[in-house]
Amino acid sequence: MTARIPRPFEGVYGVSLLTAILALVPFIFVTSAYALLRQQVAHDIGAGATGLEIINGLATAGYAFGALLGGDLINRFKQRHLFLLCEGLFVLGCALAAAAGGAVMYGAGRVLQGFATGLLLVIALPPVIQRFPPQRMPTTAAAINIGFFGAVTVGPLLGGVTAFEHAWREFYTALGGLGCLTWLLALLTLPDAKPPNPGMRFDIAAIALGLPATALPFWAVGELTGPGFASPWFIGPLVVGIGCFVALLLVEYHSKEPLRPGPEMRTTVLAAAGLLGLGAGATVSPGLYLAAFPLPSGIVGRIFALVELVRSVADFILAPVMLGVARVASGGVQPNAAGLRFSIWLTLGVTIALTLGGVALYLLGGAGLPRPDLVAWIERNQPAIGSPPLAQTLRGS
């Protein structure tokens, strides 16, 4: 018989939560420090501004697609095995980026980092929610917020120090080292539990549509640093990618066993997912829980996958698009004060419109502010809050 690897931290709540957070924050460090490092990276690997923006976009696309794919894998395979594999992929991505002598190797490393982290979002967090008593939920939510937003805050500081020392290769090496530490911690912590639904059908349509739905729009916005909005290299991938994204939602909505919840989300939840997608960049943990509470906790991984897919496509694309708008309004390659002012006002208008839309959905639902029943959600796999049928409300029935 094969000797069992000791798991001294199995069932320890604090260590389990720490392992999940450590698996996710390194990619946040990269994305929030990126702006301070890109000139040095571009010079050292011989990449142009457009090429580097495309690499950055594809890394985010990898994150979104990883979250979508993770919603399938976490149902059919053991979480322990998936976690260790994905954390290993992240370490490999860091190694490729750190050792890169050209744009292709660097891009492969960045995309692998994003893809592995997207998988880990769905593989690491839901089990922590599901395996521990509901009384732990407030601590879990607070820790996730502090961990994520702390990483967003620390990222630019790390980026500044790294840029000053011209040590971007050492930066990726350190992140790889943190990944190795997380891998070891997971090895000593995660239980060897059976997957919840090993016989679940592999959703080929979702994966086939999800890849272009994430990769093509992010490729398109990377082109904005070059030819701009009028270029077919921007218009073509963007139109095809958005078309695939809409098709993904429609196909999954009518699927009998969707990768992400469809018919169950015909209330405030489906419409709110789009709004959460734009706002979850600032409210990651509350957004994820708000989408998950009206549904059984047993499918929380697939719920997180949907919200992260929408958030990634909407949230990360908005900034480069608005920068492109500022360039067009400035009438030049570099945006001036007038162009930036126009872009900021436009962003504010979009924000206000979406905020009012969210308030309108809340009022139309008529649900008030219910207190979630966390015991029923975690222990009995029942919805924590009621989700009013919005379509019936609008029809007056």
mmCIF file of C-alpha atoms in Angstrom:
data_model
loop_
_atom_site.group_PDB
_atom_site.id
_atom_site.type_symbol
_atom_site.label_atom_id
_atom_site.label_comp_id
_atom_site.label_asym_id
_atom_site.label_seq_id
_atom_site.Cartn_x
_atom_site.Cartn_y
_atom_site.Cartn_z
ATOM 1 C CA MET A 1 0.000 0.000 0.000
ATOM 2 C CA THR A 2 1.110 3.545 -0.744
ATOM 3 C CA ALA A 3 1.996 5.532 2.370
ATOM 4 C CA ARG A 4 -0.534 8.266 3.191
ATOM 5 C CA ILE A 5 0.881 11.796 3.147
ATOM 6 C CA PRO A 6 0.398 13.363 6.603
ATOM 7 C CA ARG A 7 -2.204 16.141 6.701
ATOM 8 C CA PRO A 8 -1.678 17.775 10.123
ATOM 9 C CA PHE A 9 -3.770 20.854 9.216
ATOM 10 C CA GLU A 10 -6.759 19.001 7.754
ATOM 11 C CA GLY A 11 -9.990 20.415 9.184
ATOM 12 C CA VAL A 12 -8.237 23.461 10.669
ATOM 13 C CA TYR A 13 -10.365 26.409 9.564
ATOM 14 C CA GLY A 14 -7.736 29.145 9.725
ATOM 15 C CA VAL A 15 -5.134 27.209 7.749
ATOM 16 C CA SER A 16 -7.706 26.132 5.148
ATOM 17 C CA LEU A 17 -8.840 29.729 4.629
ATOM 18 C CA LEU A 18 -5.253 31.000 4.491
ATOM 19 C CA THR A 19 -4.382 28.390 1.860
ATOM 20 C CA ALA A 20 -7.289 29.509 -0.345
ATOM 21 C CA ILE A 21 -6.393 33.194 -0.059
ATOM 22 C CA LEU A 22 -2.683 32.605 -0.698
ATOM 23 C CA ALA A 23 -3.592 30.753 -3.884
ATOM 24 C CA LEU A 24 -5.384 33.811 -5.289
ATOM 25 C CA VAL A 25 -3.554 36.968 -4.181
ATOM 26 C CA PRO A 26 -0.325 36.554 -6.226
ATOM 27 C CA PHE A 27 -2.153 37.160 -9.510
ATOM 28 C CA ILE A 28 -3.721 40.268 -7.952
ATOM 29 C CA PHE A 29 -0.207 41.468 -7.154
ATOM 30 C CA VAL A 30 0.716 41.032 -10.815
ATOM 31 C CA THR A 31 -2.317 42.835 -12.225
ATOM 32 C CA SER A 32 -2.108 45.770 -9.816
ATOM 33 C CA ALA A 33 1.671 46.183 -10.260
ATOM 34 C CA TYR A 34 1.602 45.730 -14.049
ATOM 35 C CA ALA A 35 1.399 49.423 -14.997
ATOM 36 C CA LEU A 36 4.658 50.179 -13.167
ATOM 37 C CA LEU A 37 6.565 47.291 -14.729
ATOM 38 C CA ARG A 38 5.433 47.207 -18.343
ATOM 39 C CA GLN A 39 8.048 49.593 -19.765
ATOM 40 C CA GLN A 40 10.930 47.623 -18.270
ATOM 41 C CA VAL A 41 9.406 44.304 -19.325
ATOM 42 C CA ALA A 42 8.764 45.581 -22.852
ATOM 43 C CA HIS A 43 12.378 46.747 -23.175
ATOM 44 C CA ASP A 44 13.911 43.563 -21.785
ATOM 45 C CA ILE A 45 11.875 41.090 -23.833
ATOM 46 C CA GLY A 46 11.743 43.201 -26.993
ATOM 47 C CA ALA A 47 7.951 43.632 -27.070
ATOM 48 C CA GLY A 48 6.034 46.645 -28.364
ATOM 49 C CA ALA A 49 3.309 48.440 -26.438
ATOM 50 C CA THR A 50 0.527 46.716 -28.390
ATOM 51 C CA GLY A 51 2.060 43.277 -27.960
ATOM 52 C CA LEU A 52 2.432 43.749 -24.220
ATOM 53 C CA GLU A 53 -1.165 44.977 -23.887
ATOM 54 C CA ILE A 54 -2.388 41.927 -25.796
ATOM 55 C CA ILE A 55 -0.387 39.674 -23.448
ATOM 56 C CA ASN A 56 -1.913 41.410 -20.440
ATOM 57 C CA GLY A 57 -5.390 41.062 -21.919
ATOM 58 C CA LEU A 58 -4.916 37.384 -22.693
ATOM 59 C CA ALA A 59 -3.698 36.792 -19.128
ATOM 60 C CA THR A 60 -6.986 38.224 -17.866
ATOM 61 C CA ALA A 61 -8.853 36.173 -20.450
ATOM 62 C CA GLY A 62 -7.069 33.094 -19.114
ATOM 63 C CA TYR A 63 -8.326 33.995 -15.647
ATOM 64 C CA ALA A 64 -11.933 34.313 -16.865
ATOM 65 C CA PHE A 65 -11.804 31.077 -18.849
ATOM 66 C CA GLY A 66 -10.144 29.281 -15.945
ATOM 67 C CA ALA A 67 -13.007 30.297 -13.655
ATOM 68 C CA LEU A 68 -15.507 28.945 -16.185
ATOM 69 C CA LEU A 69 -13.654 25.642 -16.629
ATOM 70 C CA GLY A 70 -13.159 25.315 -12.880
ATOM 71 C CA GLY A 71 -16.926 25.214 -12.429
ATOM 72 C CA ASP A 72 -16.909 21.915 -14.317
ATOM 73 C CA LEU A 73 -13.758 20.344 -12.915
ATOM 74 C CA ILE A 74 -14.586 20.924 -9.245
ATOM 75 C CA ASN A 75 -17.714 18.787 -9.663
ATOM 76 C CA ARG A 76 -16.009 15.815 -11.292
ATOM 77 C CA PHE A 77 -12.559 15.616 -9.696
ATOM 78 C CA LYS A 78 -11.136 15.732 -6.184
ATOM 79 C CA GLN A 79 -10.477 19.236 -4.940
ATOM 80 C CA ARG A 80 -7.152 18.234 -3.401
ATOM 81 C CA HIS A 81 -5.772 16.932 -6.696
ATOM 82 C CA LEU A 82 -7.081 19.896 -8.685
ATOM 83 C CA PHE A 83 -5.658 22.415 -6.226
ATOM 84 C CA LEU A 84 -2.185 20.908 -6.261
ATOM 85 C CA LEU A 85 -2.195 20.671 -10.065
ATOM 86 C CA CYS A 86 -3.389 24.251 -10.593
ATOM 87 C CA GLU A 87 -0.979 25.684 -8.039
ATOM 88 C CA GLY A 88 1.795 23.850 -9.857
ATOM 89 C CA LEU A 89 0.644 25.453 -13.121
ATOM 90 C CA PHE A 90 0.819 28.879 -11.489
ATOM 91 C CA VAL A 91 4.387 28.236 -10.334
ATOM 92 C CA LEU A 92 5.292 27.119 -13.858
ATOM 93 C CA GLY A 93 3.779 30.331 -15.239
ATOM 94 C CA CYS A 94 5.882 32.408 -12.855
ATOM 95 C CA ALA A 95 9.009 30.507 -13.903
ATOM 96 C CA LEU A 96 8.308 31.102 -17.595
ATOM 97 C CA ALA A 97 7.672 34.806 -17.060
ATOM 98 C CA ALA A 98 10.784 35.249 -14.909
ATOM 99 C CA ALA A 99 13.077 33.463 -17.359
ATOM 100 C CA ALA A 100 11.543 34.873 -20.544
ATOM 101 C CA GLY A 101 13.905 36.197 -23.163
ATOM 102 C CA GLY A 102 11.141 37.090 -25.601
ATOM 103 C CA ALA A 103 7.477 38.004 -25.844
ATOM 104 C CA VAL A 104 6.204 34.489 -26.595
ATOM 105 C CA MET A 105 7.673 32.876 -23.487
ATOM 106 C CA TYR A 106 6.682 35.826 -21.308
ATOM 107 C CA GLY A 107 3.149 35.765 -22.708
ATOM 108 C CA ALA A 108 2.846 32.031 -22.114
ATOM 109 C CA GLY A 109 3.870 32.536 -18.499
ATOM 110 C CA ARG A 110 1.410 35.365 -17.912
ATOM 111 C CA VAL A 111 -1.489 33.512 -19.527
ATOM 112 C CA LEU A 112 -0.690 30.398 -17.496
ATOM 113 C CA GLN A 113 -0.681 32.497 -14.315
ATOM 114 C CA GLY A 114 -4.117 33.882 -15.109
ATOM 115 C CA PHE A 115 -5.558 30.539 -16.197
ATOM 116 C CA ALA A 116 -4.341 28.761 -13.049
ATOM 117 C CA THR A 117 -5.660 31.503 -10.768
ATOM 118 C CA GLY A 118 -9.068 31.460 -12.459
ATOM 119 C CA LEU A 119 -9.262 27.727 -11.858
ATOM 120 C CA LEU A 120 -8.168 28.183 -8.251
ATOM 121 C CA LEU A 121 -10.854 30.781 -7.592
ATOM 122 C CA VAL A 122 -13.520 28.105 -8.046
ATOM 123 C CA ILE A 123 -11.426 25.222 -6.712
ATOM 124 C CA ALA A 124 -10.114 26.935 -3.564
ATOM 125 C CA LEU A 125 -12.892 29.144 -2.164
ATOM 126 C CA PRO A 126 -16.181 27.168 -2.348
ATOM 127 C CA PRO A 127 -14.867 24.159 -0.364
ATOM 128 C CA VAL A 128 -13.874 26.489 2.488
ATOM 129 C CA ILE A 129 -17.433 27.814 2.534
ATOM 130 C CA GLN A 130 -19.017 24.370 2.332
ATOM 131 C CA ARG A 131 -16.852 22.416 4.794
ATOM 132 C CA PHE A 132 -17.088 24.650 7.849
ATOM 133 C CA PRO A 133 -20.048 25.690 10.036
ATOM 134 C CA PRO A 134 -22.181 28.675 8.952
ATOM 135 C CA GLN A 135 -20.949 30.616 11.986
ATOM 136 C CA ARG A 136 -17.628 30.918 10.152
ATOM 137 C CA MET A 137 -19.179 32.758 7.202
ATOM 138 C CA PRO A 138 -18.686 36.345 8.477
ATOM 139 C CA THR A 139 -15.019 35.622 9.168
ATOM 140 C CA THR A 140 -14.613 34.007 5.755
ATOM 141 C CA ALA A 141 -16.159 36.970 3.954
ATOM 142 C CA ALA A 142 -14.094 39.489 5.924
ATOM 143 C CA ALA A 143 -10.856 37.570 5.376
ATOM 144 C CA ILE A 144 -11.468 37.322 1.632
ATOM 145 C CA ASN A 145 -12.151 41.043 1.386
ATOM 146 C CA ILE A 146 -9.084 41.966 3.416
ATOM 147 C CA GLY A 147 -6.915 39.511 1.498
ATOM 148 C CA PHE A 148 -8.083 40.600 -1.945
ATOM 149 C CA PHE A 149 -8.166 44.337 -1.374
ATOM 150 C CA GLY A 150 -5.002 44.199 0.663
ATOM 151 C CA ALA A 151 -3.351 42.607 -2.360
ATOM 152 C CA VAL A 152 -4.763 45.333 -4.624
ATOM 153 C CA THR A 153 -3.300 47.946 -2.286
ATOM 154 C CA VAL A 154 0.070 46.253 -1.851
ATOM 155 C CA GLY A 155 0.449 45.510 -5.567
ATOM 156 C CA PRO A 156 1.397 49.050 -6.676
ATOM 157 C CA LEU A 157 3.815 49.328 -3.750
ATOM 158 C CA LEU A 158 5.526 46.111 -4.809
ATOM 159 C CA GLY A 159 5.457 47.323 -8.396
ATOM 160 C CA GLY A 160 7.123 50.603 -7.429
ATOM 161 C CA VAL A 161 9.903 48.899 -5.489
ATOM 162 C CA THR A 162 10.377 46.361 -8.270
ATOM 163 C CA ALA A 163 10.547 49.068 -10.937
ATOM 164 C CA PHE A 164 13.029 51.112 -8.894
ATOM 165 C CA GLU A 165 15.308 48.090 -8.537
ATOM 166 C CA HIS A 166 14.648 46.911 -12.114
ATOM 167 C CA ALA A 167 13.842 43.522 -10.597
ATOM 168 C CA TRP A 168 10.760 42.331 -12.460
ATOM 169 C CA ARG A 169 12.320 38.893 -12.971
ATOM 170 C CA GLU A 170 12.933 38.629 -9.230
ATOM 171 C CA PHE A 171 9.327 39.756 -8.680
ATOM 172 C CA TYR A 172 7.966 36.802 -10.670
ATOM 173 C CA THR A 173 10.474 34.488 -8.993
ATOM 174 C CA ALA A 174 9.212 35.575 -5.569
ATOM 175 C CA LEU A 175 5.610 34.956 -6.629
ATOM 176 C CA GLY A 176 6.633 31.492 -7.782
ATOM 177 C CA GLY A 177 8.222 30.904 -4.387
ATOM 178 C CA LEU A 178 4.969 31.958 -2.708
ATOM 179 C CA GLY A 179 3.169 29.505 -4.980
ATOM 180 C CA CYS A 180 5.504 26.714 -3.848
ATOM 181 C CA LEU A 181 4.755 27.570 -0.219
ATOM 182 C CA THR A 182 1.019 27.498 -0.939
ATOM 183 C CA TRP A 183 1.388 24.138 -2.706
ATOM 184 C CA LEU A 184 3.135 22.692 0.344
ATOM 185 C CA LEU A 185 0.522 24.134 2.680
ATOM 186 C CA ALA A 186 -2.253 22.622 0.555
ATOM 187 C CA LEU A 187 -0.480 19.256 0.574
ATOM 188 C CA LEU A 188 -0.574 19.275 4.386
ATOM 189 C CA THR A 189 -4.111 20.676 4.666
ATOM 190 C CA LEU A 190 -6.607 19.681 1.984
ATOM 191 C CA PRO A 191 -8.675 16.530 2.626
ATOM 192 C CA ASP A 192 -8.891 13.697 0.129
ATOM 193 C CA ALA A 193 -12.654 14.147 -0.255
ATOM 194 C CA LYS A 194 -14.703 12.706 -3.092
ATOM 195 C CA PRO A 195 -16.008 15.107 -5.771
ATOM 196 C CA PRO A 196 -19.697 16.096 -5.425
ATOM 197 C CA ASN A 197 -20.845 15.059 -8.903
ATOM 198 C CA PRO A 198 -18.307 12.814 -10.676
ATOM 199 C CA GLY A 199 -20.809 11.674 -13.304
ATOM 200 C CA MET A 200 -21.750 15.166 -14.432
ATOM 201 C CA ARG A 201 -21.853 15.636 -18.209
ATOM 202 C CA PHE A 202 -18.913 17.574 -19.634
ATOM 203 C CA ASP A 203 -20.373 20.792 -21.030
ATOM 204 C CA ILE A 204 -18.659 20.950 -24.417
ATOM 205 C CA ALA A 205 -20.776 23.879 -25.631
ATOM 206 C CA ALA A 206 -19.848 26.051 -22.657
ATOM 207 C CA ILE A 207 -16.135 25.384 -23.027
ATOM 208 C CA ALA A 208 -16.176 25.783 -26.822
ATOM 209 C CA LEU A 209 -17.968 29.132 -26.587
ATOM 210 C CA GLY A 210 -16.217 30.260 -23.400
ATOM 211 C CA LEU A 211 -12.728 30.259 -24.899
ATOM 212 C CA PRO A 212 -13.404 32.745 -27.741
ATOM 213 C CA ALA A 213 -15.851 34.668 -25.522
ATOM 214 C CA THR A 214 -12.973 35.503 -23.177
ATOM 215 C CA ALA A 215 -9.891 35.513 -25.421
ATOM 216 C CA LEU A 216 -11.172 37.550 -28.376
ATOM 217 C CA PRO A 217 -12.506 40.652 -26.537
ATOM 218 C CA PHE A 218 -9.319 40.932 -24.497
ATOM 219 C CA TRP A 219 -7.232 40.545 -27.625
ATOM 220 C CA ALA A 220 -9.316 43.334 -29.173
ATOM 221 C CA VAL A 221 -8.763 45.853 -26.393
ATOM 222 C CA GLY A 222 -5.032 45.186 -26.569
ATOM 223 C CA GLU A 223 -5.161 46.518 -30.136
ATOM 224 C CA LEU A 224 -6.391 49.899 -28.884
ATOM 225 C CA THR A 225 -2.814 50.974 -28.153
ATOM 226 C CA GLY A 226 -2.099 50.625 -31.880
ATOM 227 C CA PRO A 227 -4.585 51.127 -34.738
ATOM 228 C CA GLY A 228 -7.523 52.110 -32.474
ATOM 229 C CA PHE A 229 -11.286 51.684 -32.676
ATOM 230 C CA ALA A 230 -11.509 51.762 -36.471
ATOM 231 C CA SER A 231 -9.118 48.865 -36.981
ATOM 232 C CA PRO A 232 -10.583 45.525 -38.123
ATOM 233 C CA TRP A 233 -8.172 43.916 -35.635
ATOM 234 C CA PHE A 234 -10.247 45.585 -32.915
ATOM 235 C CA ILE A 235 -13.741 45.355 -34.403
ATOM 236 C CA GLY A 236 -13.534 41.761 -35.660
ATOM 237 C CA PRO A 237 -12.363 39.999 -32.468
ATOM 238 C CA LEU A 238 -14.607 42.173 -30.304
ATOM 239 C CA VAL A 239 -17.781 41.450 -32.303
ATOM 240 C CA VAL A 240 -17.069 37.717 -32.575
ATOM 241 C CA GLY A 241 -16.078 37.482 -28.899
ATOM 242 C CA ILE A 242 -19.179 39.313 -27.643
ATOM 243 C CA GLY A 243 -21.309 37.158 -29.947
ATOM 244 C CA CYS A 244 -19.798 34.010 -28.423
ATOM 245 C CA PHE A 245 -20.371 35.424 -24.942
ATOM 246 C CA VAL A 246 -24.076 36.039 -25.623
ATOM 247 C CA ALA A 247 -24.373 32.609 -27.248
ATOM 248 C CA LEU A 248 -22.748 31.047 -24.172
ATOM 249 C CA LEU A 249 -25.342 32.597 -21.880
ATOM 250 C CA LEU A 250 -28.224 31.538 -24.143
ATOM 251 C CA VAL A 251 -27.008 27.975 -24.635
ATOM 252 C CA GLU A 252 -26.368 27.503 -20.928
ATOM 253 C CA TYR A 253 -29.701 29.073 -20.014
ATOM 254 C CA HIS A 254 -31.552 26.370 -21.944
ATOM 255 C CA SER A 255 -29.247 23.488 -21.011
ATOM 256 C CA LYS A 256 -30.670 20.678 -18.867
ATOM 257 C CA GLU A 257 -27.449 20.392 -16.842
ATOM 258 C CA PRO A 258 -25.569 23.673 -17.388
ATOM 259 C CA LEU A 259 -22.011 24.374 -16.370
ATOM 260 C CA ARG A 260 -23.329 27.411 -14.631
ATOM 261 C CA PRO A 261 -26.875 27.771 -13.173
ATOM 262 C CA GLY A 262 -29.429 28.830 -15.784
ATOM 263 C CA PRO A 263 -33.114 28.151 -15.127
ATOM 264 C CA GLU A 264 -32.530 28.578 -11.378
ATOM 265 C CA MET A 265 -31.375 32.152 -12.032
ATOM 266 C CA ARG A 266 -34.498 33.387 -13.851
ATOM 267 C CA THR A 267 -35.086 35.840 -10.894
ATOM 268 C CA THR A 268 -33.100 38.983 -9.843
ATOM 269 C CA VAL A 269 -30.051 36.878 -9.855
ATOM 270 C CA LEU A 270 -29.439 36.523 -13.657
ATOM 271 C CA ALA A 271 -29.901 40.233 -14.343
ATOM 272 C CA ALA A 272 -27.904 41.147 -11.249
ATOM 273 C CA ALA A 273 -25.008 38.987 -12.421
ATOM 274 C CA GLY A 274 -24.254 41.467 -15.191
ATOM 275 C CA LEU A 275 -24.301 44.377 -12.759
ATOM 276 C CA LEU A 276 -22.242 42.381 -10.274
ATOM 277 C CA GLY A 277 -19.784 41.702 -13.080
ATOM 278 C CA LEU A 278 -19.018 45.402 -13.360
ATOM 279 C CA GLY A 279 -19.083 46.115 -9.655
ATOM 280 C CA ALA A 280 -17.413 43.023 -8.231
ATOM 281 C CA GLY A 281 -13.991 44.481 -8.982
ATOM 282 C CA ALA A 282 -14.588 46.706 -5.959
ATOM 283 C CA THR A 283 -16.813 44.320 -4.012
ATOM 284 C CA VAL A 284 -15.592 40.843 -4.882
ATOM 285 C CA SER A 285 -16.691 38.948 -1.814
ATOM 286 C CA PRO A 286 -20.125 40.621 -1.297
ATOM 287 C CA GLY A 287 -20.886 40.229 -4.989
ATOM 288 C CA LEU A 288 -20.088 36.537 -4.993
ATOM 289 C CA TYR A 289 -22.158 35.867 -1.896
ATOM 290 C CA LEU A 290 -25.117 37.940 -3.096
ATOM 291 C CA ALA A 291 -25.251 35.857 -6.259
ATOM 292 C CA ALA A 292 -24.828 32.593 -4.333
ATOM 293 C CA PHE A 293 -27.273 33.021 -1.429
ATOM 294 C CA PRO A 294 -30.521 32.565 -3.451
ATOM 295 C CA LEU A 295 -29.271 29.185 -4.733
ATOM 296 C CA PRO A 296 -28.165 25.920 -3.048
ATOM 297 C CA SER A 297 -24.649 25.990 -1.632
ATOM 298 C CA GLY A 298 -23.877 22.739 -3.443
ATOM 299 C CA ILE A 299 -23.485 24.636 -6.721
ATOM 300 C CA VAL A 300 -21.593 27.594 -5.286
ATOM 301 C CA GLY A 301 -18.562 26.768 -7.438
ATOM 302 C CA ARG A 302 -20.566 27.131 -10.625
ATOM 303 C CA ILE A 303 -22.149 30.360 -9.338
ATOM 304 C CA PHE A 304 -18.727 31.843 -8.628
ATOM 305 C CA ALA A 305 -17.605 30.763 -12.091
ATOM 306 C CA LEU A 306 -20.477 32.638 -13.757
ATOM 307 C CA VAL A 307 -19.988 35.849 -11.779
ATOM 308 C CA GLU A 308 -16.235 35.849 -12.351
ATOM 309 C CA LEU A 309 -16.714 35.237 -16.071
ATOM 310 C CA VAL A 310 -19.059 38.215 -16.390
ATOM 311 C CA ARG A 311 -16.926 40.359 -14.090
ATOM 312 C CA SER A 312 -13.727 39.654 -15.971
ATOM 313 C CA VAL A 313 -15.198 40.326 -19.407
ATOM 314 C CA ALA A 314 -16.886 43.535 -18.291
ATOM 315 C CA ASP A 315 -14.599 44.924 -15.610
ATOM 316 C CA PHE A 316 -11.150 44.420 -17.111
ATOM 317 C CA ILE A 317 -12.206 45.454 -20.610
ATOM 318 C CA LEU A 318 -13.740 48.745 -19.477
ATOM 319 C CA ALA A 319 -10.481 50.461 -18.484
ATOM 320 C CA PRO A 320 -8.580 50.026 -21.790
ATOM 321 C CA VAL A 321 -11.724 50.907 -23.758
ATOM 322 C CA MET A 322 -12.126 54.146 -21.833
ATOM 323 C CA LEU A 323 -8.451 54.910 -22.359
ATOM 324 C CA GLY A 324 -9.020 54.378 -26.076
ATOM 325 C CA VAL A 325 -11.994 56.757 -25.930
ATOM 326 C CA ALA A 326 -9.738 59.340 -24.262
ATOM 327 C CA ARG A 327 -7.220 59.022 -27.099
ATOM 328 C CA VAL A 328 -9.905 59.490 -29.744
ATOM 329 C CA ALA A 329 -11.358 62.481 -27.900
ATOM 330 C CA SER A 330 -7.859 63.947 -27.652
ATOM 331 C CA GLY A 331 -7.302 63.621 -31.389
ATOM 332 C CA GLY A 332 -3.882 62.037 -30.937
ATOM 333 C CA VAL A 333 -1.916 59.001 -29.843
ATOM 334 C CA GLN A 334 -1.568 60.209 -26.254
ATOM 335 C CA PRO A 335 -4.657 61.418 -24.365
ATOM 336 C CA ASN A 336 -4.683 65.031 -23.225
ATOM 337 C CA ALA A 337 -6.577 66.660 -20.377
ATOM 338 C CA ALA A 338 -9.700 67.245 -22.454
ATOM 339 C CA GLY A 339 -9.798 63.648 -23.676
ATOM 340 C CA LEU A 340 -9.283 62.249 -20.196
ATOM 341 C CA ARG A 341 -11.998 64.541 -18.852
ATOM 342 C CA PHE A 342 -14.443 63.284 -21.492
ATOM 343 C CA SER A 343 -13.575 59.660 -20.708
ATOM 344 C CA ILE A 344 -13.992 60.222 -16.971
ATOM 345 C CA TRP A 345 -17.403 61.820 -17.436
ATOM 346 C CA LEU A 346 -18.442 58.949 -19.690
ATOM 347 C CA THR A 347 -17.283 56.427 -17.091
ATOM 348 C CA LEU A 348 -19.207 58.302 -14.414
ATOM 349 C CA GLY A 349 -22.323 58.222 -16.589
ATOM 350 C CA VAL A 350 -22.005 54.462 -17.080
ATOM 351 C CA THR A 351 -21.468 53.986 -13.349
ATOM 352 C CA ILE A 352 -24.520 56.069 -12.421
ATOM 353 C CA ALA A 353 -26.707 54.307 -14.995
ATOM 354 C CA LEU A 354 -25.682 50.863 -13.737
ATOM 355 C CA THR A 355 -26.158 51.924 -10.116
ATOM 356 C CA LEU A 356 -29.666 53.176 -10.869
ATOM 357 C CA GLY A 357 -30.333 49.948 -12.751
ATOM 358 C CA GLY A 358 -29.271 47.910 -9.729
ATOM 359 C CA VAL A 359 -31.489 49.971 -7.427
ATOM 360 C CA ALA A 360 -34.412 49.534 -9.847
ATOM 361 C CA LEU A 361 -33.948 45.751 -9.854
ATOM 362 C CA TYR A 362 -33.876 45.752 -6.063
ATOM 363 C CA LEU A 363 -37.082 47.782 -5.829
ATOM 364 C CA LEU A 364 -38.885 45.757 -8.498
ATOM 365 C CA GLY A 365 -37.986 42.521 -6.748
ATOM 366 C CA GLY A 366 -39.724 43.691 -3.590
ATOM 367 C CA ALA A 367 -37.642 41.407 -1.407
ATOM 368 C CA GLY A 368 -36.383 43.996 1.068
ATOM 369 C CA LEU A 369 -33.193 43.150 2.926
ATOM 370 C CA PRO A 370 -33.639 39.550 4.140
ATOM 371 C CA ARG A 371 -31.329 37.977 6.664
ATOM 372 C CA PRO A 372 -29.656 34.942 5.019
ATOM 373 C CA ASP A 373 -30.266 31.584 6.671
ATOM 374 C CA LEU A 374 -26.688 30.311 6.626
ATOM 375 C CA VAL A 375 -27.522 27.125 8.498
ATOM 376 C CA ALA A 376 -30.035 26.067 5.850
ATOM 377 C CA TRP A 377 -27.638 27.128 3.092
ATOM 378 C CA ILE A 378 -24.586 25.213 4.283
ATOM 379 C CA GLU A 379 -25.984 22.292 6.261
ATOM 380 C CA ARG A 380 -29.188 21.546 4.263
ATOM 381 C CA ASN A 381 -28.115 22.802 0.805
ATOM 382 C CA GLN A 382 -31.116 25.147 0.638
ATOM 383 C CA PRO A 383 -31.191 28.779 -0.561
ATOM 384 C CA ALA A 384 -30.129 31.213 2.143
ATOM 385 C CA ILE A 385 -32.506 33.950 0.949
ATOM 386 C CA GLY A 386 -35.584 34.043 -1.236
ATOM 387 C CA SER A 387 -35.122 35.354 -4.754
ATOM 388 C CA PRO A 388 -38.306 37.048 -6.039
ATOM 389 C CA PRO A 389 -39.422 36.155 -9.580
ATOM 390 C CA LEU A 390 -38.655 39.458 -11.251
ATOM 391 C CA ALA A 391 -40.266 38.562 -14.577
ATOM 392 C CA GLN A 392 -43.592 37.893 -12.836
ATOM 393 C CA THR A 393 -43.322 41.197 -10.994
ATOM 394 C CA LEU A 394 -42.769 43.082 -14.244
ATOM 395 C CA ARG A 395 -45.749 41.345 -15.850
ATOM 396 C CA GLY A 396 -47.899 42.207 -12.859
ATOM 397 C CA SER A 397 -48.811 38.562 -12.226
#
